[in-house]
Amino acid sequence: MSTTDLKNVLIINGHQYYPFSEGKLNAALIDKVITMLEDKGYNTRVVTMRDGYDVEEQLALHQWADIVFLQTPINWMGVPWSFKKYMDEVYTAGMGGALCVGDGRTEEAPKKNYGMGGTLTNTKYMMSLTFNAPEEAFNDPDEFFDGKSVDDLMFPMHMNFKFFGMKPMETFACFDVMKNSDVENDFKRFEAHINKHF
């Protein structure tokens, strides 16, 4: 199935408000992706952590979606606590079959197929991330992340989505957004990224 056949996109705004991080960039990127996708004929639904959510409705939206688009800042090497709470509540509730069948193992083979019970095998996901860290901090063995990439850092999130059988699309990232932001260039790169994959 090509991406052009995938028409329903669930957009998740994982931002957590702080006085020093109001979420304007994440909100602007979401506004931009909604406009771009709807102009291309996609159907979009948005959930924002600070607006609250209903667990059953979120499970239904994950089943409805052909693509889950996660827009989130990275706080302390992971997603903000409000989105982690969302995962703990929504994704745990989905283990009864909505998102996966338990952890994939069976009584007959209790040591095999862990994480292989996902029911969203026709669903893709894309992560769009904002970092305080500069791009130069990644992929360089002499810098903080010891040569690791953004996707290396986000390995737990990739595994969360894989747990449901979902397939990755290329990750997008904005860097150094707190001290040396380049929003104009970030938007250009974001538009090119969305046009490349949708």
mmCIF file of C-alpha atoms in Angstrom:
data_model
loop_
_atom_site.group_PDB
_atom_site.id
_atom_site.type_symbol
_atom_site.label_atom_id
_atom_site.label_comp_id
_atom_site.label_asym_id
_atom_site.label_seq_id
_atom_site.Cartn_x
_atom_site.Cartn_y
_atom_site.Cartn_z
ATOM 1 C CA MET A 1 0.000 0.000 0.000
ATOM 2 C CA SER A 2 1.527 3.336 -1.024
ATOM 3 C CA THR A 3 1.380 6.411 1.177
ATOM 4 C CA THR A 4 -0.979 8.043 -1.329
ATOM 5 C CA ASP A 5 -3.564 5.366 -0.460
ATOM 6 C CA LEU A 6 -3.366 6.314 3.214
ATOM 7 C CA LYS A 7 -5.845 9.109 3.807
ATOM 8 C CA ASN A 8 -6.617 9.307 7.535
ATOM 9 C CA VAL A 9 -4.031 11.044 9.718
ATOM 10 C CA LEU A 10 -4.182 11.285 13.512
ATOM 11 C CA ILE A 11 -2.045 14.226 14.639
ATOM 12 C CA ILE A 12 -0.843 14.154 18.241
ATOM 13 C CA ASN A 13 0.428 17.342 19.902
ATOM 14 C CA GLY A 14 2.616 16.051 22.729
ATOM 15 C CA HIS A 15 3.692 19.483 23.980
ATOM 16 C CA GLN A 16 3.723 20.181 27.703
ATOM 17 C CA TYR A 17 3.342 23.859 28.611
ATOM 18 C CA TYR A 18 6.038 25.631 30.599
ATOM 19 C CA PRO A 19 6.419 29.420 30.951
ATOM 20 C CA PHE A 20 9.754 29.158 29.110
ATOM 21 C CA SER A 21 8.318 26.788 26.486
ATOM 22 C CA GLU A 22 4.835 27.823 25.476
ATOM 23 C CA GLY A 23 4.530 25.432 22.548
ATOM 24 C CA LYS A 24 4.194 28.008 19.787
ATOM 25 C CA LEU A 25 6.580 26.226 17.413
ATOM 26 C CA ASN A 26 4.934 22.830 17.899
ATOM 27 C CA ALA A 27 1.489 24.414 17.424
ATOM 28 C CA ALA A 28 2.654 26.230 14.285
ATOM 29 C CA LEU A 29 4.065 23.013 12.819
ATOM 30 C CA ILE A 30 0.767 21.266 13.528
ATOM 31 C CA ASP A 31 -1.196 24.074 11.867
ATOM 32 C CA LYS A 32 1.102 23.796 8.858
ATOM 33 C CA VAL A 33 0.836 19.998 8.568
ATOM 34 C CA ILE A 34 -2.962 20.141 8.876
ATOM 35 C CA THR A 35 -3.175 22.701 6.050
ATOM 36 C CA MET A 36 -0.729 20.810 3.853
ATOM 37 C CA LEU A 37 -2.366 17.420 4.371
ATOM 38 C CA GLU A 38 -5.933 18.654 3.943
ATOM 39 C CA ASP A 39 -4.874 20.442 0.732
ATOM 40 C CA LYS A 40 -3.635 17.036 -0.465
ATOM 41 C CA GLY A 41 -6.968 15.371 0.350
ATOM 42 C CA TYR A 42 -6.116 13.792 3.703
ATOM 43 C CA ASN A 43 -8.564 13.619 6.606
ATOM 44 C CA THR A 44 -7.032 14.863 9.865
ATOM 45 C CA ARG A 45 -7.925 14.595 13.530
ATOM 46 C CA VAL A 46 -5.915 16.284 16.291
ATOM 47 C CA VAL A 47 -5.446 15.478 19.966
ATOM 48 C CA THR A 48 -3.626 17.968 22.196
ATOM 49 C CA MET A 49 -2.424 16.881 25.614
ATOM 50 C CA ARG A 50 -3.425 20.082 27.387
ATOM 51 C CA ASP A 51 -7.017 19.793 26.065
ATOM 52 C CA GLY A 52 -7.552 16.375 27.638
ATOM 53 C CA TYR A 53 -8.812 13.229 25.927
ATOM 54 C CA ASP A 54 -11.120 10.236 26.232
ATOM 55 C CA VAL A 55 -9.293 6.898 26.240
ATOM 56 C CA GLU A 56 -11.854 4.974 24.184
ATOM 57 C CA GLU A 57 -12.070 7.786 21.649
ATOM 58 C CA GLN A 58 -8.284 7.783 21.295
ATOM 59 C CA LEU A 59 -8.231 4.027 20.723
ATOM 60 C CA ALA A 60 -10.865 4.456 18.015
ATOM 61 C CA LEU A 61 -8.819 7.239 16.409
ATOM 62 C CA HIS A 62 -5.717 5.026 16.327
ATOM 63 C CA GLN A 63 -7.776 2.331 14.590
ATOM 64 C CA TRP A 64 -9.182 4.931 12.164
ATOM 65 C CA ALA A 65 -5.774 6.381 11.299
ATOM 66 C CA ASP A 66 -3.677 5.230 8.380
ATOM 67 C CA ILE A 67 -0.849 7.411 9.694
ATOM 68 C CA VAL A 68 -0.150 8.679 13.213
ATOM 69 C CA PHE A 69 1.799 11.948 13.176
ATOM 70 C CA LEU A 70 3.457 12.794 16.504
ATOM 71 C CA GLN A 71 4.572 16.402 16.977
ATOM 72 C CA THR A 72 6.418 16.779 20.257
ATOM 73 C CA PRO A 73 9.290 18.496 21.997
ATOM 74 C CA ILE A 74 11.934 16.281 23.529
ATOM 75 C CA ASN A 75 12.295 16.934 27.258
ATOM 76 C CA TRP A 76 15.024 15.165 29.220
ATOM 77 C CA MET A 77 15.750 12.759 26.353
ATOM 78 C CA GLY A 78 12.128 11.701 25.930
ATOM 79 C CA VAL A 79 8.567 12.838 25.367
ATOM 80 C CA PRO A 80 6.936 15.204 27.913
ATOM 81 C CA TRP A 81 5.215 13.692 30.938
ATOM 82 C CA SER A 82 1.718 14.586 29.713
ATOM 83 C CA PHE A 83 2.212 12.496 26.568
ATOM 84 C CA LYS A 84 3.821 9.724 28.612
ATOM 85 C CA LYS A 85 0.648 9.755 30.743
ATOM 86 C CA TYR A 86 -1.398 9.523 27.515
ATOM 87 C CA MET A 87 0.625 6.470 26.485
ATOM 88 C CA ASP A 88 0.260 4.883 29.909
ATOM 89 C CA GLU A 89 -3.511 5.332 29.784
ATOM 90 C CA VAL A 90 -4.428 4.958 26.105
ATOM 91 C CA TYR A 91 -1.815 2.471 24.969
ATOM 92 C CA THR A 92 -2.219 0.252 28.015
ATOM 93 C CA ALA A 93 -5.979 0.175 27.417
ATOM 94 C CA GLY A 94 -5.259 -0.848 23.816
ATOM 95 C CA MET A 95 -3.508 -4.067 24.828
ATOM 96 C CA GLY A 96 -6.829 -5.916 24.864
ATOM 97 C CA GLY A 97 -6.905 -6.010 21.068
ATOM 98 C CA ALA A 98 -7.563 -2.421 19.982
ATOM 99 C CA LEU A 99 -3.850 -1.789 19.409
ATOM 100 C CA CYS A 100 -2.290 -5.162 20.187
ATOM 101 C CA VAL A 101 -3.135 -8.563 21.579
ATOM 102 C CA GLY A 102 -1.310 -8.544 24.891
ATOM 103 C CA ASP A 103 2.452 -8.545 24.426
ATOM 104 C CA GLY A 104 2.374 -10.991 21.520
ATOM 105 C CA ARG A 105 3.413 -14.117 23.427
ATOM 106 C CA THR A 106 1.295 -17.255 23.826
ATOM 107 C CA GLU A 107 1.109 -19.940 26.506
ATOM 108 C CA GLU A 108 2.502 -22.396 23.955
ATOM 109 C CA ALA A 109 5.593 -20.223 23.345
ATOM 110 C CA PRO A 110 6.010 -17.998 26.411
ATOM 111 C CA LYS A 111 9.541 -16.916 25.503
ATOM 112 C CA LYS A 112 8.979 -16.042 21.830
ATOM 113 C CA ASN A 113 7.359 -13.248 19.840
ATOM 114 C CA TYR A 114 7.414 -10.609 22.559
ATOM 115 C CA GLY A 115 6.144 -7.351 21.082
ATOM 116 C CA MET A 116 4.743 -9.061 17.991
ATOM 117 C CA GLY A 117 1.041 -8.853 18.840
ATOM 118 C CA GLY A 118 0.323 -5.501 17.188
ATOM 119 C CA THR A 119 -2.991 -5.086 15.375
ATOM 120 C CA LEU A 120 -2.137 -1.822 13.545
ATOM 121 C CA THR A 121 0.002 -3.516 10.897
ATOM 122 C CA ASN A 122 -1.394 -1.321 8.097
ATOM 123 C CA THR A 123 -0.645 1.891 10.003
ATOM 124 C CA LYS A 124 2.426 4.099 9.615
ATOM 125 C CA TYR A 125 3.788 6.723 11.978
ATOM 126 C CA MET A 126 5.950 9.818 11.693
ATOM 127 C CA MET A 127 7.675 11.696 14.493
ATOM 128 C CA SER A 128 8.328 15.440 14.188
ATOM 129 C CA LEU A 129 10.501 16.599 17.071
ATOM 130 C CA THR A 130 11.774 19.856 18.531
ATOM 131 C CA PHE A 131 15.069 19.944 20.433
ATOM 132 C CA ASN A 132 16.944 22.470 22.515
ATOM 133 C CA ALA A 133 20.054 20.515 21.492
ATOM 134 C CA PRO A 134 21.848 21.698 18.338
ATOM 135 C CA GLU A 135 21.989 19.336 15.381
ATOM 136 C CA GLU A 136 25.757 19.171 15.860
ATOM 137 C CA ALA A 137 25.267 17.333 19.171
ATOM 138 C CA PHE A 138 24.162 14.254 17.201
ATOM 139 C CA ASN A 139 26.084 11.891 14.916
ATOM 140 C CA ASP A 140 29.455 13.049 16.274
ATOM 141 C CA PRO A 141 31.380 10.730 18.623
ATOM 142 C CA ASP A 142 33.042 13.747 20.269
ATOM 143 C CA GLU A 143 29.747 15.430 21.188
ATOM 144 C CA PHE A 144 27.221 14.746 23.966
ATOM 145 C CA PHE A 145 25.244 11.947 22.302
ATOM 146 C CA ASP A 146 28.405 9.860 21.657
ATOM 147 C CA GLY A 147 27.796 9.657 17.929
ATOM 148 C CA LYS A 148 24.167 8.573 18.274
ATOM 149 C CA SER A 149 21.453 9.868 15.959
ATOM 150 C CA VAL A 150 18.051 11.366 16.738
ATOM 151 C CA ASP A 151 16.464 8.001 15.931
ATOM 152 C CA ASP A 152 18.886 6.268 18.296
ATOM 153 C CA LEU A 153 17.732 8.615 21.060
ATOM 154 C CA MET A 154 14.093 7.955 20.127
ATOM 155 C CA PHE A 155 14.520 4.173 20.089
ATOM 156 C CA PRO A 156 11.962 3.675 22.923
ATOM 157 C CA MET A 157 9.297 5.597 20.961
ATOM 158 C CA HIS A 158 10.054 3.594 17.832
ATOM 159 C CA MET A 159 9.625 0.412 19.879
ATOM 160 C CA ASN A 160 6.326 1.661 21.350
ATOM 161 C CA PHE A 161 4.900 2.104 17.857
ATOM 162 C CA LYS A 162 6.420 -1.187 16.660
ATOM 163 C CA PHE A 163 4.652 -2.896 19.597
ATOM 164 C CA PHE A 164 1.383 -2.078 17.794
ATOM 165 C CA GLY A 165 2.689 -3.313 14.436
ATOM 166 C CA MET A 166 3.133 0.195 13.027
ATOM 167 C CA LYS A 167 5.760 1.036 10.397
ATOM 168 C CA PRO A 168 8.054 4.083 10.610
ATOM 169 C CA MET A 169 8.250 6.997 8.229
ATOM 170 C CA GLU A 170 11.321 9.266 8.220
ATOM 171 C CA THR A 171 11.712 11.354 11.389
ATOM 172 C CA PHE A 172 11.819 15.155 11.188
ATOM 173 C CA ALA A 173 13.556 17.390 13.736
ATOM 174 C CA CYS A 174 14.038 21.064 14.545
ATOM 175 C CA PHE A 175 17.187 21.778 16.545
ATOM 176 C CA ASP A 176 18.447 24.460 18.929
ATOM 177 C CA VAL A 177 14.948 25.940 19.156
ATOM 178 C CA MET A 178 15.480 27.669 22.523
ATOM 179 C CA LYS A 179 18.750 29.548 21.933
ATOM 180 C CA ASN A 180 19.402 29.718 18.189
ATOM 181 C CA SER A 181 16.105 29.085 16.476
ATOM 182 C CA ASP A 182 15.816 29.340 12.701
ATOM 183 C CA VAL A 183 12.070 29.021 12.298
ATOM 184 C CA GLU A 184 11.989 30.178 8.692
ATOM 185 C CA ASN A 185 14.435 27.476 7.621
ATOM 186 C CA ASP A 186 12.730 24.909 9.874
ATOM 187 C CA PHE A 187 9.415 25.594 8.132
ATOM 188 C CA LYS A 188 11.023 25.222 4.699
ATOM 189 C CA ARG A 189 12.595 21.915 5.699
ATOM 190 C CA PHE A 190 9.305 20.783 7.276
ATOM 191 C CA GLU A 191 7.326 21.578 4.125
ATOM 192 C CA ALA A 192 9.856 19.678 2.013
ATOM 193 C CA HIS A 193 9.690 16.722 4.417
ATOM 194 C CA ILE A 194 5.887 16.579 4.345
ATOM 195 C CA ASN A 195 5.794 16.926 0.570
ATOM 196 C CA LYS A 196 8.368 14.139 0.242
ATOM 197 C CA HIS A 197 6.381 11.645 2.322
ATOM 198 C CA PHE A 198 2.735 12.568 1.672
#
